[in-house]
mmCIF file of C-alpha atoms and ligand atoms in Angstrom:
data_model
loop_
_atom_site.group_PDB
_atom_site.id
_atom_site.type_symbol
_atom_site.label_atom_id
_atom_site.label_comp_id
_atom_site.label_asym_id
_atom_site.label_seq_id
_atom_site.Cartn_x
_atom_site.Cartn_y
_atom_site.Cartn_z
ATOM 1 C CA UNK G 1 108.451 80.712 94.722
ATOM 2 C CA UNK G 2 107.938 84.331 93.327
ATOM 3 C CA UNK G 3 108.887 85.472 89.795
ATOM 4 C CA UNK G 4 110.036 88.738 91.082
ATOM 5 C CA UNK G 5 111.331 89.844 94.943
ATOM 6 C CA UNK G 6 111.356 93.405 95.750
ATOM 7 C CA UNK G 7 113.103 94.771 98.339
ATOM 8 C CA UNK G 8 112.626 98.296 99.633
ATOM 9 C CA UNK G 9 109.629 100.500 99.536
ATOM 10 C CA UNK G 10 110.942 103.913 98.822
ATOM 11 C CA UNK G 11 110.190 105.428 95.376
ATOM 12 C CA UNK G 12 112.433 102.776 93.379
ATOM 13 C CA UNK G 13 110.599 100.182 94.996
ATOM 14 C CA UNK G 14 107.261 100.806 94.554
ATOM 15 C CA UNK G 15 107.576 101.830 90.784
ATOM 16 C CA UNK G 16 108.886 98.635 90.289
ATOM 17 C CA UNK G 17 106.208 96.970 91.870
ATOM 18 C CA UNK G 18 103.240 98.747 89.975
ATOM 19 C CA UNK G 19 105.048 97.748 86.727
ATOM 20 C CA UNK G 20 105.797 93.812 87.713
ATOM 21 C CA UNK G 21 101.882 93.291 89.461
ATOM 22 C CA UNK G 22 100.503 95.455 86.234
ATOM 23 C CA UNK G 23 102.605 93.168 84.065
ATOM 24 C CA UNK G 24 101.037 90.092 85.877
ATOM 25 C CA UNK G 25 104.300 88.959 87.512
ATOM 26 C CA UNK G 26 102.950 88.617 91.253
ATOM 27 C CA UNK G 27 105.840 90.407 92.633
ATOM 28 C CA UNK G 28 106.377 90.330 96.448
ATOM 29 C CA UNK G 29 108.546 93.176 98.594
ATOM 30 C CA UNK G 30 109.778 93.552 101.247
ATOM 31 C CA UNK G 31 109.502 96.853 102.511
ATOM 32 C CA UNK G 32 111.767 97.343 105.505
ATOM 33 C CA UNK G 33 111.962 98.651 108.388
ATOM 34 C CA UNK G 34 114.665 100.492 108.871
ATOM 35 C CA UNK G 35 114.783 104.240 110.190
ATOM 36 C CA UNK G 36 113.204 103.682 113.517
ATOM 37 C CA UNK G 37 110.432 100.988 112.244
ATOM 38 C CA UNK G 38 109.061 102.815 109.236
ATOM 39 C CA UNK G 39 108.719 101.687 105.504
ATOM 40 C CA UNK G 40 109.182 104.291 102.862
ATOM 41 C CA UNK G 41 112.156 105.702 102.253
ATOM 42 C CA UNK G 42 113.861 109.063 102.696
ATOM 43 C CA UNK G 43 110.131 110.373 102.203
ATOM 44 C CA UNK G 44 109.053 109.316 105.175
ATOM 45 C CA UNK G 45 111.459 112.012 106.647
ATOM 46 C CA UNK G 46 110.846 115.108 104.482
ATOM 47 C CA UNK G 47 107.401 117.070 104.335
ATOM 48 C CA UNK G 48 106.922 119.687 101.968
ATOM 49 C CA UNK G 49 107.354 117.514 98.545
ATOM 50 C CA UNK G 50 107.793 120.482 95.875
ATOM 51 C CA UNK G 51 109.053 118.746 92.575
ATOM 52 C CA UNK G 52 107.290 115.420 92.306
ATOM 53 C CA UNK G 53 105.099 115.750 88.561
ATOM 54 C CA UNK G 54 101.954 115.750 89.113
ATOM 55 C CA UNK G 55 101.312 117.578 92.557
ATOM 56 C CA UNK G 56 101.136 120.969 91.303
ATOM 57 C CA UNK G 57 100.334 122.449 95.199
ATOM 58 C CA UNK G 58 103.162 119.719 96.416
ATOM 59 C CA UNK G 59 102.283 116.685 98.975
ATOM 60 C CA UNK G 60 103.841 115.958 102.277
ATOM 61 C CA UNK G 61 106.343 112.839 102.131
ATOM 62 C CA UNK G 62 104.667 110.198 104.094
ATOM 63 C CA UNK G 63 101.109 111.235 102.478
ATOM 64 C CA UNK G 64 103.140 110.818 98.988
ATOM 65 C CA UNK G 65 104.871 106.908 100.182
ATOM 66 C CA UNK G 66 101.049 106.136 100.842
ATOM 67 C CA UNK G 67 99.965 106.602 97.481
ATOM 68 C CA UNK G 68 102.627 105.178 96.227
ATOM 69 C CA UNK G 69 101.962 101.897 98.592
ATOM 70 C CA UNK G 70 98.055 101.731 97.855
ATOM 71 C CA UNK G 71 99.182 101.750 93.969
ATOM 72 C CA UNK G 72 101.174 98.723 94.200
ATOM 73 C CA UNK G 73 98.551 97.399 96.426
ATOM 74 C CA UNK G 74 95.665 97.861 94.293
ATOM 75 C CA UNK G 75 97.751 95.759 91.241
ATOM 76 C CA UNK G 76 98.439 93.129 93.947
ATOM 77 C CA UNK G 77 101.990 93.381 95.119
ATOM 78 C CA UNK G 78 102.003 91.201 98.391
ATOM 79 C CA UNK G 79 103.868 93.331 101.203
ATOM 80 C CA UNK G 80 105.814 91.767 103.573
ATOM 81 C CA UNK G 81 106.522 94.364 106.991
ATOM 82 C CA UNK G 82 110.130 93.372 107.601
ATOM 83 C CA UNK G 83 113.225 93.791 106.797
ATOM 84 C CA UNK G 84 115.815 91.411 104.571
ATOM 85 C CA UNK G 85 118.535 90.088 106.961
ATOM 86 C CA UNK G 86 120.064 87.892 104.598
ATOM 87 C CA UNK G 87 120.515 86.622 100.998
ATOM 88 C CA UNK G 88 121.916 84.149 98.779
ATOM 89 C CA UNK G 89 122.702 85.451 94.964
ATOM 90 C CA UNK G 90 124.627 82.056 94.234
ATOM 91 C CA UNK G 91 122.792 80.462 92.696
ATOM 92 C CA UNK G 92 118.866 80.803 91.397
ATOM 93 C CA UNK G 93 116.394 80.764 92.841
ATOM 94 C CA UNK G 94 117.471 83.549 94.860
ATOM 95 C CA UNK G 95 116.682 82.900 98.734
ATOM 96 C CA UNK G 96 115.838 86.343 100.980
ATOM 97 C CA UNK G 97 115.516 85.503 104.792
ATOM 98 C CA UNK G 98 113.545 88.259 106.594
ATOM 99 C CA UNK G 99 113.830 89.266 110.121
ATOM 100 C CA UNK G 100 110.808 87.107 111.169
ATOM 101 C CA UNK G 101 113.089 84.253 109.967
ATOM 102 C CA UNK G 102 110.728 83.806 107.161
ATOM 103 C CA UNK G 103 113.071 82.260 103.826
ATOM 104 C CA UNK G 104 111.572 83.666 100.532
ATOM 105 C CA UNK G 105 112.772 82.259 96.830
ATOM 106 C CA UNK G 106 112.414 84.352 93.380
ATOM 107 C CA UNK G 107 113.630 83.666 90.273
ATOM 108 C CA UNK G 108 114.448 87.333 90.188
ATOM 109 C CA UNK G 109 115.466 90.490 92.510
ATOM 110 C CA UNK G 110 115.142 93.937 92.635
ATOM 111 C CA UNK G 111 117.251 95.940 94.721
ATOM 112 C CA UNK G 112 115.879 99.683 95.800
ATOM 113 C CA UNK G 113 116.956 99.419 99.726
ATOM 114 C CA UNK G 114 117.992 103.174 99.009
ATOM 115 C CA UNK G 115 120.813 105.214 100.510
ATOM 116 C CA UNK G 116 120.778 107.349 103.690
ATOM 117 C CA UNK G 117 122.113 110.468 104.412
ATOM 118 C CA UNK G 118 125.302 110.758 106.897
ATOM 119 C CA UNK G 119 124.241 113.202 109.737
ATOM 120 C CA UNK G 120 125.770 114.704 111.852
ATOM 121 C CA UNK G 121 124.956 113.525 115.112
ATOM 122 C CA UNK G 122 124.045 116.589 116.846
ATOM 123 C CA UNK G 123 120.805 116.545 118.955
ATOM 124 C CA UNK G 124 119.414 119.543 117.600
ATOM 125 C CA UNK G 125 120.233 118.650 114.123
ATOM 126 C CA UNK G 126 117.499 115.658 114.495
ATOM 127 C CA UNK G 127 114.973 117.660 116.138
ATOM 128 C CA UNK G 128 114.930 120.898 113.627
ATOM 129 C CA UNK G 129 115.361 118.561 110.169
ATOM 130 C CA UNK G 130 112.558 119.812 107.622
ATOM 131 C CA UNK G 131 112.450 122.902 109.965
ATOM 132 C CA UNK G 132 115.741 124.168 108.352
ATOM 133 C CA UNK G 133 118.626 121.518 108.596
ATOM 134 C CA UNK G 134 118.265 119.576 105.245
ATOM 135 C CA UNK G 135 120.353 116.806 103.686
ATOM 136 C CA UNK G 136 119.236 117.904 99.944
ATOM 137 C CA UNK G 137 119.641 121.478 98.562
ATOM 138 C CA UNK G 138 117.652 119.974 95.372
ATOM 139 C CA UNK G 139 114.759 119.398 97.439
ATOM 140 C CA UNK G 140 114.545 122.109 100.067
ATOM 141 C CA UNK G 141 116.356 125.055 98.847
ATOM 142 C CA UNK G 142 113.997 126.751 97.605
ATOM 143 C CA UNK G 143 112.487 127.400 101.032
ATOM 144 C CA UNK G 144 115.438 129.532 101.598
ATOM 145 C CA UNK G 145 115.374 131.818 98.894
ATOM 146 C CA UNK G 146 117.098 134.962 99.351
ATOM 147 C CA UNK G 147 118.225 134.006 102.775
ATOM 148 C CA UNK G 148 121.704 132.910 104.072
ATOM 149 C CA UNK G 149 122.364 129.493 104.757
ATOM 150 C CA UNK G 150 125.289 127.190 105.985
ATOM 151 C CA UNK G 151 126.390 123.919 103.754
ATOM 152 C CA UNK G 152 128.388 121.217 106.080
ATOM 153 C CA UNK G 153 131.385 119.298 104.197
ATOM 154 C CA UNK G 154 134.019 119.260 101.776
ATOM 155 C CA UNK G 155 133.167 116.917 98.858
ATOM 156 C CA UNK G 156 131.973 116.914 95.787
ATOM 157 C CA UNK G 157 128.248 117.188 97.295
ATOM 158 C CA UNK G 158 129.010 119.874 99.630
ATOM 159 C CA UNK G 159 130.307 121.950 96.445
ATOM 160 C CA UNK G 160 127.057 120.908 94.580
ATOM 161 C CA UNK G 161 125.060 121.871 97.153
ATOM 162 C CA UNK G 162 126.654 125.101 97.326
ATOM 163 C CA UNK G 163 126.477 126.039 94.361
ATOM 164 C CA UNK G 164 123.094 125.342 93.624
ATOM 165 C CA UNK G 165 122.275 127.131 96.706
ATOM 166 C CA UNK G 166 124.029 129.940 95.874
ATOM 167 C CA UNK G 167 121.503 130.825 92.617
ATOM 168 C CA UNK G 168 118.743 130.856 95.386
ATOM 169 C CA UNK G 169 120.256 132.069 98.607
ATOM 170 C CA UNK G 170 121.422 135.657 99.614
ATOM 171 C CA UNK G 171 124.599 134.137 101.200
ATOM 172 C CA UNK G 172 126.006 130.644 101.441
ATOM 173 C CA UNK G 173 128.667 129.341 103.844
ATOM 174 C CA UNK G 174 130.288 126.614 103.555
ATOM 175 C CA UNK G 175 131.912 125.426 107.086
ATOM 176 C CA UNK G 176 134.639 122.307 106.389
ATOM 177 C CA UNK G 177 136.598 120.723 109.277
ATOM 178 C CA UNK G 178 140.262 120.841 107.505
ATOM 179 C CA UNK G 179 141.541 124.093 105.763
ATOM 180 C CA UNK G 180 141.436 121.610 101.940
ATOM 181 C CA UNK G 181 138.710 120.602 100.316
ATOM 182 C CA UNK G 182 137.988 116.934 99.169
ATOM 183 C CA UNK G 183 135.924 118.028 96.030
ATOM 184 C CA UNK G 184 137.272 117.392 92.520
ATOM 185 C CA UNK G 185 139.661 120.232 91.301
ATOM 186 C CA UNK G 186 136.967 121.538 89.158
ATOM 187 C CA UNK G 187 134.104 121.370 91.689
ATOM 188 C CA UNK G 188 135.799 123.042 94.335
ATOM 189 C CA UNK G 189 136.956 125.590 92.317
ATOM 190 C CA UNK G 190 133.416 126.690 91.420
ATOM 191 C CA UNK G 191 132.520 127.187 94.443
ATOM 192 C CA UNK G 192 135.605 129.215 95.302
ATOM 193 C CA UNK G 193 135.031 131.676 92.479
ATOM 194 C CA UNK G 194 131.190 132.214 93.518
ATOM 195 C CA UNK G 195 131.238 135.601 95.310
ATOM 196 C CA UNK G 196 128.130 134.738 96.705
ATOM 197 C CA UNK G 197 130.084 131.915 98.844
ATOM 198 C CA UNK G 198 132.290 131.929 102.208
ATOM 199 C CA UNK G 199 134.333 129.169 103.972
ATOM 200 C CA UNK G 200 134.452 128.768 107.559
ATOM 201 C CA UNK G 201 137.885 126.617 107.218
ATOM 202 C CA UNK G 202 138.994 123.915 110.312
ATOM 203 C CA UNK G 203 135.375 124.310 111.841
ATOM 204 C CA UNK G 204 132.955 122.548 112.660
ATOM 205 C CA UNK G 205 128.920 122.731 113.734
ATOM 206 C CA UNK G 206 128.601 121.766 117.387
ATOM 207 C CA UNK G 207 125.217 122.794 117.694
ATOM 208 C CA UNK G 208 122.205 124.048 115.254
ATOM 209 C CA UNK G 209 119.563 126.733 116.994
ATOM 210 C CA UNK G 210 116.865 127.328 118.133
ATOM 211 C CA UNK G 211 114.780 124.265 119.223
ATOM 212 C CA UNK G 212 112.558 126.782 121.366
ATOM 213 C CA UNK G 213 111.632 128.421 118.215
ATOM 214 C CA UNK G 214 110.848 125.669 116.127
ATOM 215 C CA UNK G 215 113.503 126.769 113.387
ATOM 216 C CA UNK G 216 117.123 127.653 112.693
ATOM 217 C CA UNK G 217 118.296 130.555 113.719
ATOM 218 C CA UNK G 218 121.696 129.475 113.801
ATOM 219 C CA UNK G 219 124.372 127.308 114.212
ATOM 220 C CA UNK G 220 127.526 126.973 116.840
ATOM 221 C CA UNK G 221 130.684 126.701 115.303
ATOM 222 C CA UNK G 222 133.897 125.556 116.901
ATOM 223 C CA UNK G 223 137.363 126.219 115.192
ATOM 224 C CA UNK G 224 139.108 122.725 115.807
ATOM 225 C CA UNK G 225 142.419 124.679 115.986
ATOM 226 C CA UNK G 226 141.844 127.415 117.949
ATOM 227 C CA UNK G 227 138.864 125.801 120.409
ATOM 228 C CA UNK G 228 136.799 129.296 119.993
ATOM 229 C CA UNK G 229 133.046 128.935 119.236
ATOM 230 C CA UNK G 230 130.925 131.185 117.604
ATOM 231 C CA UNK G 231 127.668 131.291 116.227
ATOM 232 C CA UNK G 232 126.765 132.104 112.905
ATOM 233 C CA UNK G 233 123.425 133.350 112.647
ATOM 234 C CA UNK G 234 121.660 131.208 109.321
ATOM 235 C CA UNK G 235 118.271 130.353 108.235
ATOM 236 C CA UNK G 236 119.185 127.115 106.949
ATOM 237 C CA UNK G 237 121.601 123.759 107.525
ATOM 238 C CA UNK G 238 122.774 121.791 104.431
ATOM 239 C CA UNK G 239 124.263 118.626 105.638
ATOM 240 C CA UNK G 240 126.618 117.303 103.278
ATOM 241 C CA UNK G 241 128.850 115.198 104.451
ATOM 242 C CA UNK G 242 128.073 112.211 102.412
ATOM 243 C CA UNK G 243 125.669 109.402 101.957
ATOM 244 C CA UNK G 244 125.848 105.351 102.642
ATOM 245 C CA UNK G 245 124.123 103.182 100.439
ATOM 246 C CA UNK G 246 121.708 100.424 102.095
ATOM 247 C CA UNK G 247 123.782 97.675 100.639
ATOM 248 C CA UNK G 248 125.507 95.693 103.955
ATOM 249 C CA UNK G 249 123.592 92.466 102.991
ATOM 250 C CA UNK G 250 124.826 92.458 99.629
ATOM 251 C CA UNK G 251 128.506 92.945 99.947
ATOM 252 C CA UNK G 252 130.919 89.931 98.816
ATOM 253 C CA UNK G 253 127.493 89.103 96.544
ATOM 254 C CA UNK G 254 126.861 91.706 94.132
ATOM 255 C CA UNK G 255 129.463 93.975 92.539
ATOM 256 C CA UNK G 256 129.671 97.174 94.333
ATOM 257 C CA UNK G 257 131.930 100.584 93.995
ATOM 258 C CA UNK G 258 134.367 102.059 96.142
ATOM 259 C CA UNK G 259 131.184 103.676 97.642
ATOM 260 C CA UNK G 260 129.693 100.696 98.549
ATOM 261 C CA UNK G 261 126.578 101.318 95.909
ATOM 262 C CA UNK G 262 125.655 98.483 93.439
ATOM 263 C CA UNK G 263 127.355 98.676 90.261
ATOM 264 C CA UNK G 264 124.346 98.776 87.108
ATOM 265 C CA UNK G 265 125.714 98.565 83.832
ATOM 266 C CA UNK G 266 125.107 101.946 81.896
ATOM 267 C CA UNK G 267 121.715 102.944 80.794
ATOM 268 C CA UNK G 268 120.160 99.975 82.263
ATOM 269 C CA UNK G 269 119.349 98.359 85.856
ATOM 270 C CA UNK G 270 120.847 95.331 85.408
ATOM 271 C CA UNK G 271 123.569 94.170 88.025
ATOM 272 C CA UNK G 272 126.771 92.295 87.809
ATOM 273 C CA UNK G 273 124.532 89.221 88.559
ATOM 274 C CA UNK G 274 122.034 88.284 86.021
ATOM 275 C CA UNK G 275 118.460 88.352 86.678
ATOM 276 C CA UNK G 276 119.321 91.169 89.918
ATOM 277 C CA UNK G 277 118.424 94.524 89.553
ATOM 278 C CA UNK G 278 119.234 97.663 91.395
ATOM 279 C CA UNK G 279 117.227 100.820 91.497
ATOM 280 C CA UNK G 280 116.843 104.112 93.072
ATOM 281 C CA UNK G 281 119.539 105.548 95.486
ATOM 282 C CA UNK G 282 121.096 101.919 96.287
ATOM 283 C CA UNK G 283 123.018 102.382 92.442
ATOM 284 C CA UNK G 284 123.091 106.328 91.822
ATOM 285 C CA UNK G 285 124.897 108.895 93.581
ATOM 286 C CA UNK G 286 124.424 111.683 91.392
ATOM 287 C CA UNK G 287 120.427 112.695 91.094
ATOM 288 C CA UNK G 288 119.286 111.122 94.244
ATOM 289 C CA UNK G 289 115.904 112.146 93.562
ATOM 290 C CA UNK G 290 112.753 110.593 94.019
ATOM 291 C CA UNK G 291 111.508 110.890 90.484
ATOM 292 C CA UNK G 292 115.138 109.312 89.096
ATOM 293 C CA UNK G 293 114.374 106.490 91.797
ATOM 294 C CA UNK G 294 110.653 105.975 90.367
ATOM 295 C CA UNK G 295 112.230 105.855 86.865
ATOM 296 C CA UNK G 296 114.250 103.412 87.646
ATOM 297 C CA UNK G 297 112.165 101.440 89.258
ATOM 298 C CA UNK G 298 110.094 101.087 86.213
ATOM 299 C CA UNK G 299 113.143 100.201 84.458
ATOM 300 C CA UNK G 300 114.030 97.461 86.708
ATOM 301 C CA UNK G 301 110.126 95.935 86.379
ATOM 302 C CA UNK G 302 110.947 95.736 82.589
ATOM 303 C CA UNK G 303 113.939 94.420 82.410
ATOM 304 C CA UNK G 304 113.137 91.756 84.837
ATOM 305 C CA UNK G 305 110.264 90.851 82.818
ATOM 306 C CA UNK G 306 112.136 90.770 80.097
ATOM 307 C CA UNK G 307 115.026 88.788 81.296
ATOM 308 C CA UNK G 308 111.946 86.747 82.952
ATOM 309 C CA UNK G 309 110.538 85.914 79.830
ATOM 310 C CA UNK G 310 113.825 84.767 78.121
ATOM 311 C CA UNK G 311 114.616 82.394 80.819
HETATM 312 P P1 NDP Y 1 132.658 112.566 100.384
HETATM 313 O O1 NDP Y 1 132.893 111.418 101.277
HETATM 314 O O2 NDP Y 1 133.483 112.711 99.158
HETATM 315 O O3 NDP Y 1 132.880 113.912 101.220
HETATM 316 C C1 NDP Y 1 132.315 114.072 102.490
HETATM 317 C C2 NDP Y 1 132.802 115.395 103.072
HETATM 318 O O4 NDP Y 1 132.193 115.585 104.330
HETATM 319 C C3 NDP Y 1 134.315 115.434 103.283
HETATM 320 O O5 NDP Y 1 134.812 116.700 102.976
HETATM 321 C C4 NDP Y 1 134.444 115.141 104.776
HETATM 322 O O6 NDP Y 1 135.543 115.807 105.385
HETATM 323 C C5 NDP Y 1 133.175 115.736 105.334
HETATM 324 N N1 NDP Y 1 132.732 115.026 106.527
HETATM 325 C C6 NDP Y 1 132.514 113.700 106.673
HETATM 326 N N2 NDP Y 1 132.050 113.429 107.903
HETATM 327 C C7 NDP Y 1 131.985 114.604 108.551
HETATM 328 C C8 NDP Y 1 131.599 114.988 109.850
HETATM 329 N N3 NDP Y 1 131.151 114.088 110.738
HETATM 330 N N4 NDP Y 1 131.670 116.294 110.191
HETATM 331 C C9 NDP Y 1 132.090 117.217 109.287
HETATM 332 N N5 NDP Y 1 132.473 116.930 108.041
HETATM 333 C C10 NDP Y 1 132.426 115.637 107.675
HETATM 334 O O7 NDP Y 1 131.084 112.540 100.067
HETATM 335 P P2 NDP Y 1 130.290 113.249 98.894
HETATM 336 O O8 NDP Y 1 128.863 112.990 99.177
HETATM 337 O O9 NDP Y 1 130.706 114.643 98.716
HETATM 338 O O10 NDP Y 1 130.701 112.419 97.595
HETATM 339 C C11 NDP Y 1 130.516 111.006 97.524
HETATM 340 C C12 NDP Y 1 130.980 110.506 96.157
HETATM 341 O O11 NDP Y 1 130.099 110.988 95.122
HETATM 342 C C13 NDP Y 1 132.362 111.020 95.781
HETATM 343 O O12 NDP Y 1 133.040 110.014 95.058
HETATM 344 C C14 NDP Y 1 132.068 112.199 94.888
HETATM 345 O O13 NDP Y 1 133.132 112.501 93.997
HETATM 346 C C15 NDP Y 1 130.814 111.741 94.159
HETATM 347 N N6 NDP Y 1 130.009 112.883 93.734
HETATM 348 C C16 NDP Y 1 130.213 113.392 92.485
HETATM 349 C C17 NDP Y 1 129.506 114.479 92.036
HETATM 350 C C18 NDP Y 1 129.747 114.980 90.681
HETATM 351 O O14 NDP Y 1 130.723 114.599 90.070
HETATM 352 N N7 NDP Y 1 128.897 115.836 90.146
HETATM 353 C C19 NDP Y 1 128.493 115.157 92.877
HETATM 354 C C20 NDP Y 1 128.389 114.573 94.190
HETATM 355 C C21 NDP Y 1 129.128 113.490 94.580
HETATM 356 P P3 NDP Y 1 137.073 115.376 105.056
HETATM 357 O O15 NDP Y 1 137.361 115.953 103.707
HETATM 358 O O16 NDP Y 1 137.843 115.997 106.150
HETATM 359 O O17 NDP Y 1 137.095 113.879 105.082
#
């Protein structure tokens, strides 16, 4: 039995790992394999890393998830290659079943199976992503400074996104499929007022350009109520049409919001089970950052030990 189960290998993961080996707790995780086989994270899907401390020139994403791995390594996390199919929270110890049918116990869990970005589903979209179509204006839009780019949705991230954009880019448009937007009152209002920001209203993005040229040029739009397409010519795609939290195998378990992301009671990581802990993406919404998700994860590592120790 293990005195601490991690599961997922993105940023939130790994911090907590460092912490609960350094901290002589043996931890084991589980690093999953989800996107098309490979551990890591959202990481393992962006290059240019520009605003992780500590890499002043900035480090690709996978090179950056190795570090991170070798680090929890080197302290003597044990790393399973597989992904949790299963658990049991009712009652402790905790059982984990992997997909190699493999049944794991801990006395305690933490939770950083992350969240993924909702795509759109176009085939272009995949193939130009870090080459201009983005799902995070945080972490890629300063590549588009003083250009004009294209934001995808109607929410409250889609305004965000926007808006941030908008104190970088020349131009931002934002193309919604309905003629209302979702966002809070205040939100969307914002981004109404910016001059530097257009809506393409009832429209959506039915292809991204130019694959040939190994970045966006541009992107299709179709007006759902008129059927007329037209391309917009862009340097850059901000996806925003929401995120789903990694949290399927938890549901009915752990406490989750309308959102489907683990509930943590305020300024801690602690879940609405004792001795579970959630951290990185899987529990916030709002930063979605790989530096919140490390911090985190460190929290998690201490309060486990903690809660650990007090058992
Ligand atoms: P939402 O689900 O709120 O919004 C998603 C938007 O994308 C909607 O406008 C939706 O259109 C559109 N959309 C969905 N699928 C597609 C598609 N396939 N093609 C085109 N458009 C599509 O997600 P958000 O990420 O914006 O927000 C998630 C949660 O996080 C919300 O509760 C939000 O309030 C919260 N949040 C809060 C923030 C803050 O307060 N600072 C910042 C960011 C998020 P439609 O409207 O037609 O359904």
């Amino acid at each position: 039995m293990y005195k601490v189960a991690i599961v997922g290998s993105g940023p939130a993961g790994h911090t907590a790992a460092v912490y609960a080996a350094r901290a002589n707790l043996q931890p084991v995780m589980v690093e999953g394999l989800v996107r098309g086989g490979v551990a890591g994270g959202q990481l393992m899907i962006t290059t240019d890393v520009e605003n992780y401390p500590g890499f002043p020139d900035g480090i690709k994403g996978p090179e950056l998830m190795d570090l991170f791995k070798r680090q929890s390594q080197r302290f003597g996390t044990e790393i399973i290659s597989s992904d949790v199919e299963k658990v049991d929270l009712s009652s402790r110890p905790f059982k984990l079943w992997t997909s190699e049918e493999q049944e794991l116990t801990a006395e305690s869990l933490i939770i950083a199976t992350g969240a993924s970005a909702r795509w759109l589903g176009l085939p272009n979209e995949e193939a130009l992503q870090n080459r201009g179509v983005s799902a995070c204006a945080t972490c890629d839009g300063y590549f588009f400074r003083d250009q004009h780019v294209a934001v995808v949705g109607g929410g409250d991230t889609a305004m965000e996104e926007a808006n941030y954009l908008a104190g970088l880019c020349s131009r931002v448009t934002v193309i919604h499929r309905r003629d209302a937007l979702r966002a809070s009152k205040i939100m969307a209002q914002r981004a109404l007022d910016n001059p530097k920001i257009d809506f393409v209203w009832d429209s959506v993005v039915t292809d991204v350009k130019d694959v040939s040229a190994g970045k966006v040029t541009a992107v299709e739009v179709e007006n759902r109520k008129t059927g007329k397409r037209q391309d917009l010519a862009v340097e850059g795609l901000f996806i925003a049409i929401g995120h789903q939290p990694n949290t399927d195998i938890f549901k009915g378990q752990l406490e989750l919001d309308g959102n489907g992301y683990i509930v943590t009671q305020p300024g801690s990581t602690r879940t609405s089970i004792e001795g579970v802990f959630a951290a990185g993406d899987v529990q916030d919404h709002v930063y979605r950052q790989a530096v919140t998700a490390a911090g985190t994860g460190c929290m998690a590592a201490i309060e486990a030990e903690r809660w650990l120790a007090g058992m």
